[in-house]
Coordinates of C-alpha atoms and ligand atoms in Angstrom, one line a residue:
M1 CA 130.1 119.3 114.9
Q2 CA 131.3 116.3 117.2
T3 CA 128.7 116.4 120.2
Y4 CA 128.8 113.9 123.0
F5 CA 125.7 112.6 121.4
S6 CA 127.0 112.2 118.1
T7 CA 130.0 110.4 119.4
L8 CA 127.6 108.2 121.3
A9 CA 125.5 107.6 118.5
M10 CA 128.3 106.4 116.3
S11 CA 129.6 104.2 118.9
M12 CA 125.8 102.8 119.0
V13 CA 125.9 101.7 115.3
A14 CA 127.5 98.2 115.5
T15 CA 124.9 97.6 118.4
L16 CA 122.0 98.9 116.6
S17 CA 122.4 97.2 113.6
L18 CA 122.4 93.8 116.0
L19 CA 119.4 95.0 117.8
F20 CA 117.5 95.6 114.7
M21 CA 118.5 92.4 113.2
S22 CA 117.3 90.8 116.5
A23 CA 114.1 92.7 116.1
C24 CA 113.3 90.9 112.9
H25 CA 114.4 87.2 113.7
S26 CA 114.8 86.0 117.3
N27 CA 111.7 84.6 118.2
S28 CA 112.9 82.9 121.7
N29 CA 112.6 84.1 125.0
S30 CA 113.0 80.7 126.5
G31 CA 113.9 80.9 130.1
S32 CA 112.2 84.4 130.7
S33 CA 108.8 84.8 132.0
N34 CA 107.4 87.1 129.7
S35 CA 103.9 86.7 129.4
I36 CA 100.8 88.2 127.6
K37 CA 97.3 88.5 128.9
K38 CA 93.9 89.5 127.3
A39 CA 90.9 91.5 128.3
N40 CA 87.8 93.2 127.4
F41 CA 88.6 96.9 127.0
G42 CA 85.0 97.9 126.4
K43 CA 82.6 98.8 123.3
T44 CA 83.0 101.4 120.6
K45 CA 80.3 103.8 120.4
A46 CA 79.5 101.9 117.1
G47 CA 79.3 98.6 119.0
E48 CA 82.6 97.0 118.2
A49 CA 84.1 94.8 121.2
T50 CA 87.9 96.1 121.7
E51 CA 90.6 94.1 123.5
I52 CA 93.3 95.3 125.5
Y53 CA 96.6 93.0 125.7
T54 CA 99.4 93.3 129.0
L55 CA 102.9 92.3 127.8
K56 CA 105.1 91.8 130.8
N57 CA 108.5 91.2 130.4
A58 CA 111.3 89.3 132.7
N59 CA 112.0 92.6 134.9
G60 CA 108.3 93.2 135.6
V61 CA 108.1 95.9 132.8
I62 CA 104.3 96.2 131.5
A63 CA 103.1 97.4 128.4
K64 CA 99.4 97.4 127.6
V65 CA 98.2 97.8 124.3
T66 CA 94.6 97.9 122.5
T67 CA 92.6 96.9 119.5
Y68 CA 91.5 100.5 119.2
G69 CA 93.7 102.1 117.0
A70 CA 96.7 99.6 117.8
T71 CA 97.5 101.9 121.0
L72 CA 99.7 101.8 123.4
V73 CA 97.6 102.4 126.6
E74 CA 100.1 101.8 129.6
L75 CA 103.4 101.7 130.0
H76 CA 105.2 100.8 133.5
L77 CA 108.8 101.5 134.1
P78 CA 111.2 101.1 137.1
D79 CA 112.7 104.3 138.3
K80 CA 116.4 104.5 140.1
A81 CA 114.9 102.8 143.1
G82 CA 113.2 100.4 141.1
K83 CA 109.5 101.9 141.8
L84 CA 107.4 101.5 138.9
A85 CA 105.2 104.0 137.2
D86 CA 103.0 104.3 134.4
V87 CA 104.7 106.9 132.3
V88 CA 102.0 107.2 129.3
N89 CA 99.1 109.2 129.0
G90 CA 95.8 107.4 128.4
F91 CA 92.4 106.1 129.1
D92 CA 90.7 103.4 131.4
N93 CA 88.6 102.2 128.4
V94 CA 87.9 102.5 125.0
A95 CA 85.2 105.1 125.6
G96 CA 87.7 107.4 126.8
Y97 CA 89.7 107.0 123.4
E98 CA 86.4 108.1 121.7
G99 CA 85.9 110.6 123.9
D100 CA 86.7 114.7 123.2
G101 CA 89.9 114.1 125.6
N102 CA 91.6 112.1 123.4
Q103 CA 94.6 114.0 121.4
Y104 CA 96.0 110.9 119.8
F105 CA 97.2 109.4 123.1
G106 CA 99.7 106.4 122.3
C107 CA 97.7 105.5 118.8
T108 CA 99.2 104.2 115.6
T109 CA 98.8 107.1 114.0
G110 CA 98.0 107.7 110.1
R111 CA 97.4 106.5 106.9
V112 CA 99.7 109.7 107.0
C113 CA 100.7 111.1 110.4
N114 CA 101.3 115.2 110.8
R115 CA 100.0 117.4 108.5
I116 CA 99.3 117.7 104.4
A117 CA 99.2 121.0 103.4
K118 CA 95.4 122.0 102.5
G119 CA 94.5 118.3 102.7
K120 CA 95.5 118.2 98.8
F121 CA 98.3 116.1 97.2
T122 CA 98.8 115.0 93.4
L123 CA 100.4 111.7 92.9
D124 CA 100.8 110.2 89.2
G125 CA 99.0 113.2 87.8
K126 CA 95.8 112.7 90.0
E127 CA 94.8 115.2 92.5
Y128 CA 93.6 113.6 96.0
T129 CA 91.3 115.5 98.5
L130 CA 91.7 114.8 102.4
A131 CA 89.7 116.0 105.3
T132 CA 91.0 119.3 106.7
N133 CA 90.5 118.3 110.2
N134 CA 93.4 120.6 111.3
D135 CA 91.7 123.7 109.6
P136 CA 93.4 124.3 107.0
N137 CA 94.9 121.1 106.7
H138 CA 94.7 117.7 107.1
L139 CA 96.1 116.0 110.5
H140 CA 97.3 112.7 111.3
G141 CA 95.2 110.7 108.5
G142 CA 91.6 112.5 109.3
G143 CA 88.5 111.9 110.6
D144 CA 86.5 109.2 112.1
K145 CA 87.8 106.4 109.4
A146 CA 91.7 107.4 110.4
I147 CA 93.6 104.3 111.3
S148 CA 93.9 105.4 114.8
K149 CA 90.1 105.5 115.5
Q150 CA 89.6 101.8 113.8
V151 CA 89.6 98.7 115.7
W152 CA 92.4 96.3 114.4
K153 CA 92.8 92.6 114.9
A154 CA 95.3 91.3 117.3
T155 CA 97.4 88.0 117.0
P156 CA 99.5 87.4 120.2
M157 CA 102.7 85.9 119.4
T158 CA 104.0 82.6 120.9
G159 CA 107.0 82.9 123.1
K160 CA 107.8 86.1 123.3
A161 CA 105.8 89.3 124.8
A162 CA 104.4 90.5 121.6
V163 CA 101.1 91.2 120.0
V164 CA 100.6 91.8 116.1
F165 CA 98.1 94.3 114.6
T166 CA 96.7 93.9 111.6
L167 CA 94.1 96.3 109.7
T168 CA 93.1 96.9 105.9
S169 CA 92.2 100.5 104.8
P170 CA 90.1 100.0 101.9
D171 CA 90.7 102.0 98.7
G172 CA 89.4 105.5 99.0
E173 CA 88.9 105.7 103.0
E174 CA 89.5 109.1 104.2
G175 CA 90.5 110.4 100.4
Y176 CA 93.6 107.5 100.3
P177 CA 94.3 105.9 97.0
G178 CA 94.6 101.7 97.3
N179 CA 93.8 99.2 99.5
L180 CA 96.3 99.4 102.1
N181 CA 97.3 96.1 104.3
M182 CA 99.3 97.2 107.5
K183 CA 100.9 95.4 110.3
V184 CA 102.0 97.0 113.4
T185 CA 103.7 94.6 116.2
Y186 CA 104.4 95.5 119.7
T187 CA 107.5 93.6 121.3
L188 CA 108.4 94.2 124.9
T189 CA 111.8 92.4 125.3
D190 CA 113.7 91.5 128.4
E191 CA 116.3 94.4 127.5
N192 CA 113.7 96.6 128.5
E193 CA 113.0 97.7 125.1
L194 CA 109.4 98.5 123.5
R195 CA 109.7 97.7 119.9
I196 CA 107.1 99.1 117.4
S197 CA 107.3 97.5 113.9
Y198 CA 105.3 98.5 110.8
E199 CA 104.8 96.9 107.6
A200 CA 102.3 97.7 104.6
T201 CA 101.3 97.0 101.1
T202 CA 99.2 98.5 98.7
D203 CA 97.4 97.8 95.4
K204 CA 97.5 101.4 94.4
A205 CA 100.3 104.1 94.8
T206 CA 99.8 106.0 98.0
P207 CA 101.6 108.0 100.5
I208 CA 102.5 106.2 104.1
N209 CA 104.3 107.8 107.1
L210 CA 103.1 105.7 110.5
T211 CA 104.0 106.5 113.8
N212 CA 103.1 105.9 117.6
H213 CA 101.6 109.1 119.4
A214 CA 102.5 108.1 122.6
Y215 CA 102.9 110.8 125.3
F216 CA 105.8 110.6 128.0
N217 CA 106.3 111.6 131.1
L218 CA 108.9 109.4 132.9
G219 CA 108.2 110.9 136.4
G220 CA 104.7 109.1 135.9
A221 CA 101.7 110.2 133.6
G222 CA 99.7 112.9 135.3
S223 CA 102.5 114.1 137.9
G224 CA 102.9 117.3 136.6
T225 CA 104.9 119.3 133.6
I226 CA 107.6 117.8 131.5
L227 CA 109.7 120.9 131.7
D228 CA 111.9 119.7 133.9
H229 CA 112.9 116.3 131.6
E230 CA 116.4 116.7 129.7
L231 CA 116.2 116.2 126.0
T232 CA 118.9 115.4 123.8
L233 CA 118.0 115.3 119.9
N234 CA 120.6 113.6 117.2
A235 CA 119.4 116.3 114.7
D236 CA 121.7 118.9 112.9
H237 CA 118.8 120.4 110.6
F238 CA 114.8 120.8 111.3
T239 CA 111.9 121.7 108.9
P240 CA 110.8 125.3 109.1
V241 CA 107.0 125.5 109.1
D242 CA 104.5 128.4 108.5
D243 CA 101.9 130.0 110.7
T244 CA 99.9 126.4 110.1
L245 CA 102.6 124.0 110.7
I246 CA 103.5 123.5 107.1
P247 CA 107.1 123.0 106.3
T248 CA 108.3 126.1 103.9
G249 CA 110.5 123.2 102.3
K250 CA 113.6 124.9 103.9
I251 CA 116.1 122.7 105.8
N252 CA 117.8 124.4 108.1
P253 CA 120.6 123.9 110.6
V254 CA 119.6 123.9 114.3
A255 CA 123.2 126.1 115.2
G256 CA 122.4 128.9 117.0
T257 CA 118.4 128.3 117.4
E258 CA 116.4 127.2 120.7
L259 CA 116.1 123.9 118.6
D260 CA 119.9 122.8 119.1
F261 CA 118.9 119.7 121.3
R262 CA 122.4 118.5 120.3
T263 CA 123.4 118.5 123.9
S264 CA 121.3 118.0 126.5
H265 CA 118.9 120.9 127.4
A266 CA 115.9 120.6 130.0
I267 CA 112.3 121.4 127.9
G268 CA 111.5 124.3 130.1
E269 CA 114.8 126.0 129.7
R270 CA 114.3 127.7 126.6
I271 CA 110.4 128.0 126.6
P272 CA 109.5 130.0 129.5
D273 CA 106.1 131.3 128.1
K274 CA 108.2 133.5 125.8
G275 CA 107.6 130.8 123.4
V276 CA 110.4 128.8 121.8
A277 CA 110.3 131.4 119.0
K278 CA 113.4 134.1 118.9
T279 CA 114.7 133.1 115.8
E280 CA 112.7 134.0 112.6
D281 CA 112.7 130.3 111.1
C282 CA 111.9 128.3 114.5
K283 CA 108.8 130.3 115.0
T284 CA 105.9 128.8 116.2
S285 CA 103.2 130.1 118.5
T286 CA 104.1 130.7 122.4
L287 CA 102.8 127.3 123.1
G288 CA 106.0 125.2 123.2
Y289 CA 108.0 122.9 120.9
D290 CA 105.9 121.0 117.9
H291 CA 109.0 120.6 115.4
N292 CA 110.4 118.2 112.9
F293 CA 113.8 117.3 113.1
V294 CA 115.9 115.4 110.6
I295 CA 117.7 112.8 112.1
N296 CA 121.2 112.5 111.6
V297 CA 122.1 109.1 110.3
P298 CA 125.9 107.9 110.3
S299 CA 127.2 107.5 107.1
G300 CA 126.6 104.0 105.6
E301 CA 123.9 103.1 108.4
S302 CA 119.9 103.2 107.9
V303 CA 119.6 103.3 112.1
A304 CA 120.0 106.1 114.2
L305 CA 120.2 107.3 118.0
A306 CA 117.3 109.7 117.5
A307 CA 116.6 110.9 121.2
R308 CA 117.4 110.7 124.5
L309 CA 115.3 112.0 127.2
K310 CA 115.6 111.6 131.0
D311 CA 113.6 112.5 134.0
P312 CA 116.4 113.7 136.3
K313 CA 113.9 113.2 139.6
S314 CA 113.0 109.9 139.0
G315 CA 116.1 109.0 136.9
R316 CA 113.9 107.3 134.0
V317 CA 115.6 107.4 130.7
M318 CA 114.5 106.7 127.5
E319 CA 116.6 106.5 123.9
I320 CA 114.9 106.4 120.7
Y321 CA 116.5 104.4 118.0
T322 CA 114.8 104.4 114.4
D323 CA 115.2 103.7 110.7
Q324 CA 113.1 106.7 109.7
P325 CA 114.5 110.3 109.0
A326 CA 112.9 112.7 111.3
I327 CA 111.0 113.0 114.4
Q328 CA 108.4 115.3 115.5
F329 CA 109.1 116.8 118.9
Y330 CA 105.8 117.8 120.5
S331 CA 105.5 119.2 124.3
G332 CA 102.1 118.5 124.9
N333 CA 101.1 122.3 123.9
F334 CA 97.1 121.1 123.6
L335 CA 96.9 119.4 126.5
K336 CA 94.4 120.8 128.7
N337 CA 93.7 119.0 132.1
Q338 CA 92.1 115.9 130.8
T339 CA 91.0 113.3 133.0
G340 CA 92.9 110.0 131.9
K341 CA 93.6 106.4 133.6
G342 CA 92.7 106.3 137.3
G343 CA 91.4 109.9 137.5
K344 CA 94.7 111.5 136.8
T345 CA 94.7 114.8 134.7
Y346 CA 97.0 115.7 132.1
P347 CA 97.9 119.3 132.4
F348 CA 99.6 121.7 129.6
R349 CA 102.8 120.0 128.8
G350 CA 102.3 117.4 130.8
A351 CA 103.7 115.0 128.7
L352 CA 105.4 114.9 125.3
C353 CA 105.6 112.9 122.1
L354 CA 108.7 112.0 120.2
E355 CA 107.4 110.7 116.9
T356 CA 109.4 108.8 114.8
Q357 CA 108.3 109.6 111.2
H358 CA 109.1 111.1 107.5
N359 CA 108.6 114.9 107.2
P360 CA 105.4 116.4 107.4
D361 CA 104.0 117.2 104.5
S362 CA 106.5 115.1 102.3
V363 CA 103.7 114.4 99.5
N364 CA 104.1 118.0 98.2
H365 CA 108.0 118.4 98.8
P366 CA 109.9 116.7 96.4
N367 CA 113.2 117.6 97.9
F368 CA 112.1 115.5 101.4
P369 CA 112.5 111.8 101.5
S370 CA 109.6 110.0 99.5
T371 CA 106.7 108.9 101.3
I372 CA 105.2 106.8 98.3
L373 CA 104.5 103.2 98.6
R374 CA 103.9 101.4 95.2
P375 CA 102.2 97.9 94.6
G376 CA 104.5 95.3 94.8
E377 CA 106.5 97.2 97.2
T378 CA 106.7 96.7 101.0
Y379 CA 106.7 99.5 103.5
R380 CA 108.5 98.6 106.4
T381 CA 110.0 100.5 109.6
T382 CA 111.1 100.0 113.1
T383 CA 111.5 102.2 116.3
V384 CA 113.0 100.9 119.5
H385 CA 112.3 102.8 122.8
R386 CA 114.9 101.5 125.3
F387 CA 114.4 102.4 128.7
S388 CA 116.8 102.4 131.9
A389 CA 117.0 104.2 135.0
E390 CA 119.9 106.1 136.4
Ligands
LIG401 C1 101.2 116.1 116.6 C2 101.2 117.4 115.9 C3 100.6 118.6 117.0 C4 99.3 117.9 117.6 C5 99.6 116.7 118.0 C6 98.0 115.9 118.5 O1 102.2 115.6 117.8 O2 102.3 118.0 115.6 O3 100.8 119.7 116.3 O4 98.4 118.1 116.2 O5 100.1 116.0 117.3 O6 97.4 117.0 119.4

């Protein structure tokens, strides 16, 4: 089926390859007024110092990232009248991130994001057991030593608005095998893109699935719900899940279901508190969307336009390009009026996540693309968030 979106995605392909290449090679922003500033973000409960870096591009777009969890804390974008608003959920300091209200806001999530059934997997004949921190499953890398809860080392880059975060997760941490060396780079370009690139190496075979867990409300974080936001997903298929949000292993078409976002739909349109679920296999709770979609990648390409999100009121638009095979669309179902930055509150469905990744529980589903990284290999992936207003 040739939708408007897939046509758009195909016409973007050439641009995309260039875009990704420039992400890797271009280091010069000469003539622009990009800048990076560093500040204190407070001490963790364990007494570790954290920092926050402010990246600013030539158009005045601002992104702030902290060493705690290599987390995106703020993102200030212009609306159609040029007015800036911070569009991501977060907290004013590290204490907020360590508090109960934090639902992975903006963090680098892993070692394996999303769920692993019952916290178990077998790799090369050996069974591994992980924390079941989302009863009965493992979620987003586990407990206190999950990479989203650790303080990363930051190195600002010269000549552009970019920061590189590094962290080594030792062999056995949170139950995962191998010393895993990770590098996450945030780059804010003068094309109003936020690029997030990941790299990792290991000394033992291990599953890896890194993502960013930013919660977006393009009307401004804390400005209400995202039910009016219009979403397009470049996905013909999704992975149905059981009652605990673990994939059954099927890869089903979205056609004829409430998960068909191949043309733009307002998010609230099909979840009017009756739940998303009308079709047997897309069932989840009545809370809203929490589904994993298989991204359509044009043949011969490795990168695709995965999602387009628009807030009709402010006119802000976000497009997400990625080399990852899947995207989790989560409609803020567990938000419950947490108090965040500047005293703003984040209501139920007050923000949404579009997390590029491999399918959940891939380590237990040989029919899904592999998430195993082996010694000698380098894990490399990039997701680009491109912002505009119309
Ligand atoms: C992901 C999951 C959700 C939820 C949030 C965090 O997006 O898919 O079910 O766990 O993270 O609260």
